Amino acid sequence: MASINDETNCYDFEASIQISRILKILSDTIKNTEIILCLPLVLSNNGAILNEFFPEDQVNFIQETCMKVGDAHTSETGDGLMMGDICLVVDLILSVAELGDFCRTKLTDCISTGGVTLLRNLEELRICVSDRLRVTPKMEAQHDAELRQLYQQNIRNRSEVEKLTEKLNKLVTETELEIEGKKQLIKSQINKIGKVRKQCRDSVKKKMDDAERQINWDVKNSEFRLEELQTGAKNAQYRRDVQLKEHLNSERDLRAKRYKVESQLVAVLQKYDTDIGERQSQLEEMTASYEEEKEQMAVLQQQFDEQEIEYVSLMLEKEHYERQEWEAKLYDIRCRIAARKIQRYFRAYLAASRAKGKKGKKGKKKK
């Protein structure tokens, strides 16, 4: 078992080396093809791009080689020599990494449609070869086993599909019967809809006839109403004319009254101006007399203020004197009242004493 694993590992290692070599060859082929397809663009403008990366002798060599390829005859020997020269030119271009990157990034977008298709096909070929080379015999056997398993599963699924098909046919039959019943129901509903539609049309027609009759009646009524309104308008116009005449006559009378009132107002205003002038002169005289009396009043007020101080002091003395007299009279009255009370109490006391003395004598006599 260990030897089998070692052989398998050795095989896998050798296979990976060979796969890497094949993929590298394909990648180099794609790169060389890109450079070959970009050569016409590189040689354009008298080799302006080449002059940036190579000296003049190498540029001339590349140009001459490409010209020889264009003019060469189709012979085996010639083809071999030309292919060698082309490979030499490609290697020379690839020796400059910047130029190779420039061709792959900038110039590949400008090549012809056929060249783009060729590069795409080569890239797809490389991917396909890479995928196929990475599949080992063990993986192929496993894949075959999976396919056989899927085949068996497909057979089982086919039987299940047949069973499901039978069920589906039954369901389809039942569904068709149900659909037929629905169709009958729809047909009956359509008949009902037709009847309802007919009834609606009849109803609409009847309503339209009624509406037409109503419209005719309304038109006649409106015409009659219009005649009445026209008659009323004529009467109103007549009344307006009469009232206008009356108002014009009234306006003339009012204008006359207004003129009369304005004349009276002018006379009153003139009289007012005359009277107000007289009143103004009287007011000025009264104002002068008022000012004179006001000055006299101020003098009298000053004299009154001076006498008021003396008057206040005299009144205070008078009040003090009257208060003293009143207090003396009040004291005299209080004394008299107190004397009377004392005399009354003393008399009562004497009477009580005498009464007690009489009672004591009577008691002794009885004993």
Tab-separated table of C-alpha atoms in Angstrom:
chain	number	residue	atom	x	y	z
A	1	MET	CA	0.000	0.000	0.000
A	2	ALA	CA	2.855	2.340	0.828
A	3	SER	CA	4.533	1.578	-2.498
A	4	ILE	CA	1.317	2.411	-4.344
A	5	ASN	CA	1.111	5.757	-2.546
A	6	ASP	CA	4.763	6.471	-3.362
A	7	GLU	CA	4.164	5.664	-7.013
A	8	THR	CA	1.101	7.896	-7.021
A	9	ASN	CA	3.000	10.768	-5.424
A	10	CYS	CA	5.877	10.319	-7.875
A	11	TYR	CA	3.417	10.305	-10.751
A	12	ASP	CA	1.725	13.441	-9.461
A	13	PHE	CA	5.080	15.202	-9.113
A	14	GLU	CA	6.159	14.284	-12.647
A	15	ALA	CA	2.740	15.231	-13.982
A	16	SER	CA	2.872	18.635	-12.284
A	17	ILE	CA	6.305	19.290	-13.808
A	18	GLN	CA	5.097	18.361	-17.278
A	19	ILE	CA	1.932	20.422	-16.813
A	20	SER	CA	3.996	23.444	-15.799
A	21	ARG	CA	6.233	23.010	-18.846
A	22	ILE	CA	3.286	22.725	-21.229
A	23	LEU	CA	1.509	25.735	-19.691
A	24	LYS	CA	4.728	27.745	-19.853
A	25	ILE	CA	5.104	26.879	-23.541
A	26	LEU	CA	1.523	27.982	-24.188
A	27	SER	CA	2.020	31.210	-22.207
A	28	ASP	CA	5.223	31.985	-24.119
A	29	THR	CA	3.418	31.246	-27.365
A	30	ILE	CA	0.658	33.706	-26.430
A	31	LYS	CA	3.239	36.365	-25.521
A	32	ASN	CA	5.160	35.826	-28.774
A	33	THR	CA	1.917	35.968	-30.731
A	34	GLU	CA	1.009	39.257	-29.052
A	35	ILE	CA	4.413	40.702	-29.997
A	36	ILE	CA	4.085	39.453	-33.596
A	37	LEU	CA	0.612	40.986	-33.903
A	38	CYS	CA	1.928	44.265	-32.472
A	39	LEU	CA	4.909	44.434	-34.888
A	40	PRO	CA	3.025	46.490	-37.534
A	41	LEU	CA	2.112	49.027	-34.855
A	42	VAL	CA	5.650	49.057	-33.469
A	43	LEU	CA	7.094	49.648	-36.962
A	44	SER	CA	4.671	52.495	-37.728
A	45	ASN	CA	5.975	56.066	-37.918
A	46	ASN	CA	9.422	54.796	-39.072
A	47	GLY	CA	9.902	52.812	-35.893
A	48	ALA	CA	9.380	55.721	-33.489
A	49	ILE	CA	8.571	53.327	-30.649
A	50	LEU	CA	11.665	51.190	-31.337
A	51	ASN	CA	13.926	54.246	-31.333
A	52	GLU	CA	12.989	54.832	-27.694
A	53	PHE	CA	14.276	51.397	-26.596
A	54	PHE	CA	16.934	50.224	-29.155
A	55	PRO	CA	19.965	51.685	-30.899
A	56	GLU	CA	19.773	52.483	-34.580
A	57	ASP	CA	21.430	49.273	-35.860
A	58	GLN	CA	18.983	47.056	-33.955
A	59	VAL	CA	16.059	49.154	-35.184
A	60	ASN	CA	17.291	48.742	-38.782
A	61	PHE	CA	17.681	44.999	-38.241
A	62	ILE	CA	14.126	44.672	-36.974
A	63	GLN	CA	12.727	46.731	-39.843
A	64	GLU	CA	14.700	44.800	-42.505
A	65	THR	CA	13.678	41.461	-41.033
A	66	CYS	CA	10.012	42.430	-41.060
A	67	MET	CA	10.323	43.671	-44.645
A	68	LYS	CA	11.917	40.379	-45.678
A	69	VAL	CA	9.049	38.492	-44.065
A	70	GLY	CA	6.596	40.568	-46.054
A	71	ASP	CA	8.421	39.956	-49.352
A	72	ALA	CA	9.447	36.308	-48.809
A	73	HIS	CA	8.147	33.520	-51.054
A	74	THR	CA	6.236	30.640	-49.594
A	75	SER	CA	8.851	27.887	-49.519
A	76	GLU	CA	9.812	25.496	-46.754
A	77	THR	CA	13.409	26.715	-46.565
A	78	GLY	CA	12.374	30.329	-46.788
A	79	ASP	CA	9.684	29.823	-44.161
A	80	GLY	CA	12.163	28.216	-41.796
A	81	LEU	CA	14.663	31.048	-42.207
A	82	MET	CA	11.943	33.700	-41.849
A	83	MET	CA	10.548	32.046	-38.727
A	84	GLY	CA	14.029	32.043	-37.231
A	85	ASP	CA	14.426	35.745	-37.988
A	86	ILE	CA	10.980	36.500	-36.582
A	87	CYS	CA	11.781	34.560	-33.419
A	88	LEU	CA	15.004	36.515	-33.139
A	89	VAL	CA	13.091	39.804	-33.479
A	90	VAL	CA	10.531	38.680	-30.894
A	91	ASP	CA	13.267	37.633	-28.465
A	92	LEU	CA	14.978	40.965	-29.036
A	93	ILE	CA	11.756	42.853	-28.206
A	94	LEU	CA	11.025	40.660	-25.174
A	95	SER	CA	14.541	41.271	-23.898
A	96	VAL	CA	13.381	44.783	-23.092
A	97	ALA	CA	10.750	44.291	-20.374
A	98	GLU	CA	9.377	47.821	-20.684
A	99	LEU	CA	8.763	47.418	-24.419
A	100	GLY	CA	7.082	44.043	-23.885
A	101	ASP	CA	4.801	45.503	-21.214
A	102	PHE	CA	4.065	48.477	-23.463
A	103	CYS	CA	3.033	46.161	-26.304
A	104	ARG	CA	0.795	44.036	-24.053
A	105	THR	CA	-0.883	46.966	-22.265
A	106	LYS	CA	-1.066	49.728	-24.875
A	107	LEU	CA	-0.912	48.147	-28.338
A	108	THR	CA	-3.030	45.009	-27.916
A	109	ASP	CA	-6.151	47.200	-27.905
A	110	CYS	CA	-5.240	48.521	-31.382
A	111	ILE	CA	-4.602	45.243	-33.221
A	112	SER	CA	-7.035	43.845	-35.779
A	113	THR	CA	-10.192	41.933	-34.931
A	114	GLY	CA	-8.702	38.700	-36.249
A	115	GLY	CA	-5.661	39.136	-34.032
A	116	VAL	CA	-7.860	39.736	-30.990
A	117	THR	CA	-9.850	36.609	-31.824
A	118	LEU	CA	-6.629	34.598	-32.224
A	119	LEU	CA	-5.320	35.747	-28.839
A	120	ARG	CA	-8.660	34.983	-27.192
A	121	ASN	CA	-8.694	31.494	-28.710
A	122	LEU	CA	-5.113	30.849	-27.597
A	123	GLU	CA	-5.969	31.959	-24.057
A	124	GLU	CA	-9.034	29.706	-24.027
A	125	LEU	CA	-6.862	26.858	-25.356
A	126	ARG	CA	-4.373	27.415	-22.543
A	127	ILE	CA	-7.146	27.394	-19.938
A	128	CYS	CA	-8.723	24.262	-21.447
A	129	VAL	CA	-5.378	22.442	-21.619
A	130	SER	CA	-4.620	23.497	-18.043
A	131	ASP	CA	-7.940	22.129	-16.849
A	132	ARG	CA	-7.508	18.869	-18.756
A	133	LEU	CA	-3.907	18.329	-17.657
A	134	ARG	CA	-4.786	18.807	-14.019
A	135	VAL	CA	-7.236	15.884	-14.146
A	136	THR	CA	-5.434	12.740	-12.891
A	137	PRO	CA	-6.472	9.131	-13.691
A	138	LYS	CA	-7.790	8.844	-10.169
A	139	MET	CA	-9.904	11.939	-10.686
A	140	GLU	CA	-11.153	10.543	-14.016
A	141	ALA	CA	-12.099	7.262	-12.330
A	142	GLN	CA	-13.875	9.179	-9.609
A	143	HIS	CA	-15.630	11.263	-12.246
A	144	ASP	CA	-16.723	8.097	-14.094
A	145	ALA	CA	-18.051	6.667	-10.845
A	146	GLU	CA	-20.008	9.849	-10.263
A	147	LEU	CA	-21.386	9.661	-13.802
A	148	ARG	CA	-22.471	6.032	-13.277
A	149	GLN	CA	-24.109	7.021	-10.018
A	150	LEU	CA	-25.876	9.875	-11.776
A	151	TYR	CA	-26.983	7.458	-14.517
A	152	GLN	CA	-28.500	5.092	-11.943
A	153	GLN	CA	-30.104	8.057	-10.251
A	154	ASN	CA	-31.461	9.135	-13.626
A	155	ILE	CA	-33.047	5.704	-14.156
A	156	ARG	CA	-34.711	5.902	-10.747
A	157	ASN	CA	-35.838	9.415	-11.448
A	158	ARG	CA	-37.296	8.291	-14.757
A	159	SER	CA	-39.556	5.756	-13.003
A	160	GLU	CA	-40.610	8.421	-10.538
A	161	VAL	CA	-41.266	10.772	-13.433
A	162	GLU	CA	-43.536	8.162	-15.025
A	163	LYS	CA	-45.474	7.821	-11.777
A	164	LEU	CA	-45.721	11.554	-11.439
A	165	THR	CA	-46.794	11.767	-15.085
A	166	GLU	CA	-49.695	9.404	-14.385
A	167	LYS	CA	-50.709	11.524	-11.404
A	168	LEU	CA	-50.342	14.617	-13.519
A	169	ASN	CA	-52.559	13.137	-16.230
A	170	LYS	CA	-55.210	12.377	-13.637
A	171	LEU	CA	-54.948	15.894	-12.287
A	172	VAL	CA	-55.124	17.267	-15.827
A	173	THR	CA	-58.278	15.224	-16.492
A	174	GLU	CA	-59.856	16.405	-13.260
A	175	THR	CA	-58.790	19.941	-14.024
A	176	GLU	CA	-60.286	19.734	-17.513
A	177	LEU	CA	-63.562	18.510	-16.036
A	178	GLU	CA	-63.471	21.310	-13.513
A	179	ILE	CA	-62.664	23.781	-16.281
A	180	GLU	CA	-65.593	22.455	-18.304
A	181	GLY	CA	-67.859	23.028	-15.308
A	182	LYS	CA	-66.422	26.512	-14.941
A	183	LYS	CA	-67.064	27.132	-18.628
A	184	GLN	CA	-70.710	26.116	-18.192
A	185	LEU	CA	-70.927	28.405	-15.182
A	186	ILE	CA	-69.292	31.204	-17.150
A	187	LYS	CA	-71.726	30.609	-20.012
A	188	SER	CA	-74.682	30.858	-17.651
A	189	GLN	CA	-73.197	33.981	-16.110
A	190	ILE	CA	-72.700	35.437	-19.587
A	191	ASN	CA	-76.378	34.779	-20.329
A	192	LYS	CA	-77.315	36.490	-17.091
A	193	ILE	CA	-75.028	39.378	-17.968
A	194	GLY	CA	-76.731	39.623	-21.376
A	195	LYS	CA	-80.139	39.755	-19.724
A	196	VAL	CA	-78.944	42.339	-17.220
A	197	ARG	CA	-77.358	44.333	-20.032
A	198	LYS	CA	-80.636	44.249	-21.971
A	199	GLN	CA	-82.513	45.366	-18.877
A	200	CYS	CA	-79.975	48.132	-18.379
A	201	ARG	CA	-80.354	49.257	-21.990
A	202	ASP	CA	-84.139	49.271	-21.638
A	203	SER	CA	-83.875	51.150	-18.355
A	204	VAL	CA	-81.433	53.641	-19.841
A	205	LYS	CA	-83.659	54.122	-22.880
A	206	LYS	CA	-86.664	54.683	-20.641
A	207	LYS	CA	-84.750	57.158	-18.514
A	208	MET	CA	-83.529	58.926	-21.645
A	209	ASP	CA	-87.110	59.193	-22.931
A	210	ASP	CA	-88.257	60.492	-19.562
A	211	ALA	CA	-85.349	62.910	-19.487
A	212	GLU	CA	-86.160	64.078	-23.019
A	213	ARG	CA	-89.782	64.677	-22.065
A	214	GLN	CA	-88.639	66.480	-18.933
A	215	ILE	CA	-86.244	68.590	-20.997
A	216	ASN	CA	-89.019	69.513	-23.439
A	217	TRP	CA	-91.276	70.455	-20.559
A	218	ASP	CA	-88.468	72.442	-18.941
A	219	VAL	CA	-87.811	74.232	-22.251
A	220	LYS	CA	-91.450	75.202	-22.592
A	221	ASN	CA	-91.559	76.210	-18.948
A	222	SER	CA	-88.377	78.254	-19.366
A	223	GLU	CA	-89.828	79.972	-22.446
A	224	PHE	CA	-92.970	80.832	-20.492
A	225	ARG	CA	-90.828	81.980	-17.599
A	226	LEU	CA	-88.725	84.045	-20.000
A	227	GLU	CA	-91.833	85.789	-21.315
A	228	GLU	CA	-92.895	86.543	-17.748
A	229	LEU	CA	-89.439	87.859	-16.939
A	230	GLN	CA	-89.416	90.016	-20.068
A	231	THR	CA	-92.824	91.432	-19.104
A	232	GLY	CA	-91.548	92.027	-15.583
A	233	ALA	CA	-88.440	93.676	-17.007
A	234	LYS	CA	-90.567	96.017	-19.123
A	235	ASN	CA	-92.688	96.907	-16.103
A	236	ALA	CA	-89.565	97.412	-14.016
A	237	GLN	CA	-88.107	99.632	-16.747
A	238	TYR	CA	-91.310	101.690	-16.800
A	239	ARG	CA	-91.272	102.015	-13.013
A	240	ARG	CA	-87.597	102.953	-13.191
A	241	ASP	CA	-88.312	105.712	-15.692
A	242	VAL	CA	-91.137	107.057	-13.526
A	243	GLN	CA	-88.987	106.923	-10.404
A	244	LEU	CA	-86.133	108.548	-12.306
A	245	LYS	CA	-88.345	111.473	-13.226
A	246	GLU	CA	-89.569	111.735	-9.646
A	247	HIS	CA	-86.013	111.574	-8.346
A	248	LEU	CA	-84.875	114.249	-10.808
A	249	ASN	CA	-87.673	116.555	-9.667
A	250	SER	CA	-86.831	115.769	-6.055
A	251	GLU	CA	-83.176	116.458	-6.781
A	252	ARG	CA	-84.015	119.891	-8.210
A	253	ASP	CA	-86.057	120.707	-5.112
A	254	LEU	CA	-83.273	119.480	-2.865
A	255	ARG	CA	-80.710	121.520	-4.791
A	256	ALA	CA	-82.865	124.624	-4.270
A	257	LYS	CA	-83.186	123.839	-0.563
A	258	ARG	CA	-79.462	123.232	-0.381
A	259	TYR	CA	-78.735	126.596	-1.990
A	260	LYS	CA	-81.082	128.284	0.460
A	261	VAL	CA	-79.491	126.495	3.423
A	262	GLU	CA	-76.011	127.374	2.192
A	263	SER	CA	-77.030	131.041	1.906
A	264	GLN	CA	-78.394	130.952	5.442
A	265	LEU	CA	-75.225	129.228	6.595
A	266	VAL	CA	-73.076	131.946	5.023
A	267	ALA	CA	-75.132	134.613	6.785
A	268	VAL	CA	-74.853	132.734	10.074
A	269	LEU	CA	-71.098	132.382	9.621
A	270	GLN	CA	-70.729	136.075	8.904
A	271	LYS	CA	-72.791	136.895	11.994
A	272	TYR	CA	-70.691	134.407	13.962
A	273	ASP	CA	-67.503	136.112	12.827
A	274	THR	CA	-68.870	139.484	13.936
A	275	ASP	CA	-70.072	138.154	17.301
A	276	ILE	CA	-66.875	136.237	17.913
A	277	GLY	CA	-64.864	139.436	17.361
A	278	GLU	CA	-66.921	141.233	19.992
A	279	ARG	CA	-66.675	138.276	22.341
A	280	GLN	CA	-62.926	138.202	21.810
A	281	SER	CA	-62.572	141.845	22.841
A	282	GLN	CA	-64.767	141.193	25.889
A	283	LEU	CA	-62.648	138.168	26.727
A	284	GLU	CA	-59.490	140.227	26.555
A	285	GLU	CA	-60.979	142.847	28.899
A	286	MET	CA	-62.127	140.163	31.323
A	287	THR	CA	-58.708	138.510	31.144
A	288	ALA	CA	-57.018	141.813	32.021
A	289	SER	CA	-59.363	142.372	34.980
A	290	TYR	CA	-58.800	138.775	36.042
A	291	GLU	CA	-55.055	139.253	36.038
A	292	GLU	CA	-55.427	142.421	38.113
A	293	GLU	CA	-57.680	140.702	40.639
A	294	LYS	CA	-55.280	137.777	40.665
A	295	GLU	CA	-52.441	140.081	41.668
A	296	GLN	CA	-54.609	141.570	44.416
A	297	MET	CA	-55.478	138.065	45.538
A	298	ALA	CA	-51.794	137.196	45.764
A	299	VAL	CA	-51.146	140.258	47.948
A	300	LEU	CA	-54.095	139.404	50.203
A	301	GLN	CA	-52.943	135.796	50.387
A	302	GLN	CA	-49.517	136.940	51.533
A	303	GLN	CA	-51.095	139.119	54.216
A	304	PHE	CA	-53.358	136.277	55.245
A	305	ASP	CA	-50.375	133.924	55.579
A	306	GLU	CA	-48.611	136.439	57.805
A	307	GLN	CA	-51.705	136.866	60.032
A	308	GLU	CA	-52.401	133.139	60.093
A	309	ILE	CA	-49.335	132.467	62.267
A	310	GLU	CA	-50.530	134.925	64.897
A	311	TYR	CA	-54.067	133.587	64.597
A	312	VAL	CA	-52.898	130.028	65.186
A	313	SER	CA	-50.957	130.994	68.316
A	314	LEU	CA	-53.976	132.903	69.668
A	315	MET	CA	-56.274	130.007	68.967
A	316	LEU	CA	-53.901	127.659	70.781
A	317	GLU	CA	-53.903	129.939	73.831
A	318	LYS	CA	-57.680	130.176	73.693
A	319	GLU	CA	-57.967	126.399	73.431
A	320	HIS	CA	-55.588	125.947	76.386
A	321	TYR	CA	-57.548	128.440	78.476
A	322	GLU	CA	-60.888	126.848	77.621
A	323	ARG	CA	-59.479	123.390	78.391
A	324	GLN	CA	-58.295	124.584	81.816
A	325	GLU	CA	-61.700	126.096	82.585
A	326	TRP	CA	-63.410	122.939	81.419
A	327	GLU	CA	-61.135	120.749	83.497
A	328	ALA	CA	-61.773	122.989	86.569
A	329	LYS	CA	-65.539	122.783	86.056
A	330	LEU	CA	-65.268	119.049	85.514
A	331	TYR	CA	-63.217	118.677	88.690
A	332	ASP	CA	-65.775	120.691	90.646
A	333	ILE	CA	-68.598	118.529	89.273
A	334	ARG	CA	-66.729	115.353	90.159
A	335	CYS	CA	-66.094	116.636	93.664
A	336	ARG	CA	-69.777	117.449	94.170
A	337	ILE	CA	-70.797	114.044	92.845
A	338	ALA	CA	-68.288	112.356	95.154
A	339	ALA	CA	-69.521	114.404	98.146
A	340	ARG	CA	-73.102	113.472	97.414
A	341	LYS	CA	-72.144	109.801	97.123
A	342	ILE	CA	-70.242	110.005	100.424
A	343	GLN	CA	-73.170	111.730	102.118
A	344	ARG	CA	-75.576	109.125	100.697
A	345	TYR	CA	-73.424	106.253	101.895
A	346	PHE	CA	-72.944	107.894	105.276
A	347	ARG	CA	-76.685	108.441	105.726
A	348	ALA	CA	-77.329	104.860	104.768
A	349	TYR	CA	-74.720	103.758	107.252
A	350	LEU	CA	-76.303	105.872	110.047
A	351	ALA	CA	-79.734	104.513	109.208
A	352	ALA	CA	-78.422	100.976	109.339
A	353	SER	CA	-76.674	101.616	112.640
A	354	ARG	CA	-79.813	103.095	114.132
A	355	ALA	CA	-81.859	100.179	112.924
A	356	LYS	CA	-79.491	97.708	114.571
A	357	GLY	CA	-79.603	99.680	117.829
A	358	LYS	CA	-83.408	99.558	117.940
A	359	LYS	CA	-83.435	95.796	117.315
A	360	GLY	CA	-80.985	95.240	120.235
A	361	LYS	CA	-83.125	97.187	122.698
A	362	LYS	CA	-86.280	95.263	121.764
A	363	GLY	CA	-84.549	91.956	122.395
A	364	LYS	CA	-83.402	92.902	125.837
A	365	LYS	CA	-86.916	94.002	126.799
A	366	LYS	CA	-88.405	90.640	125.796
A	367	LYS	CA	-85.950	88.766	127.956
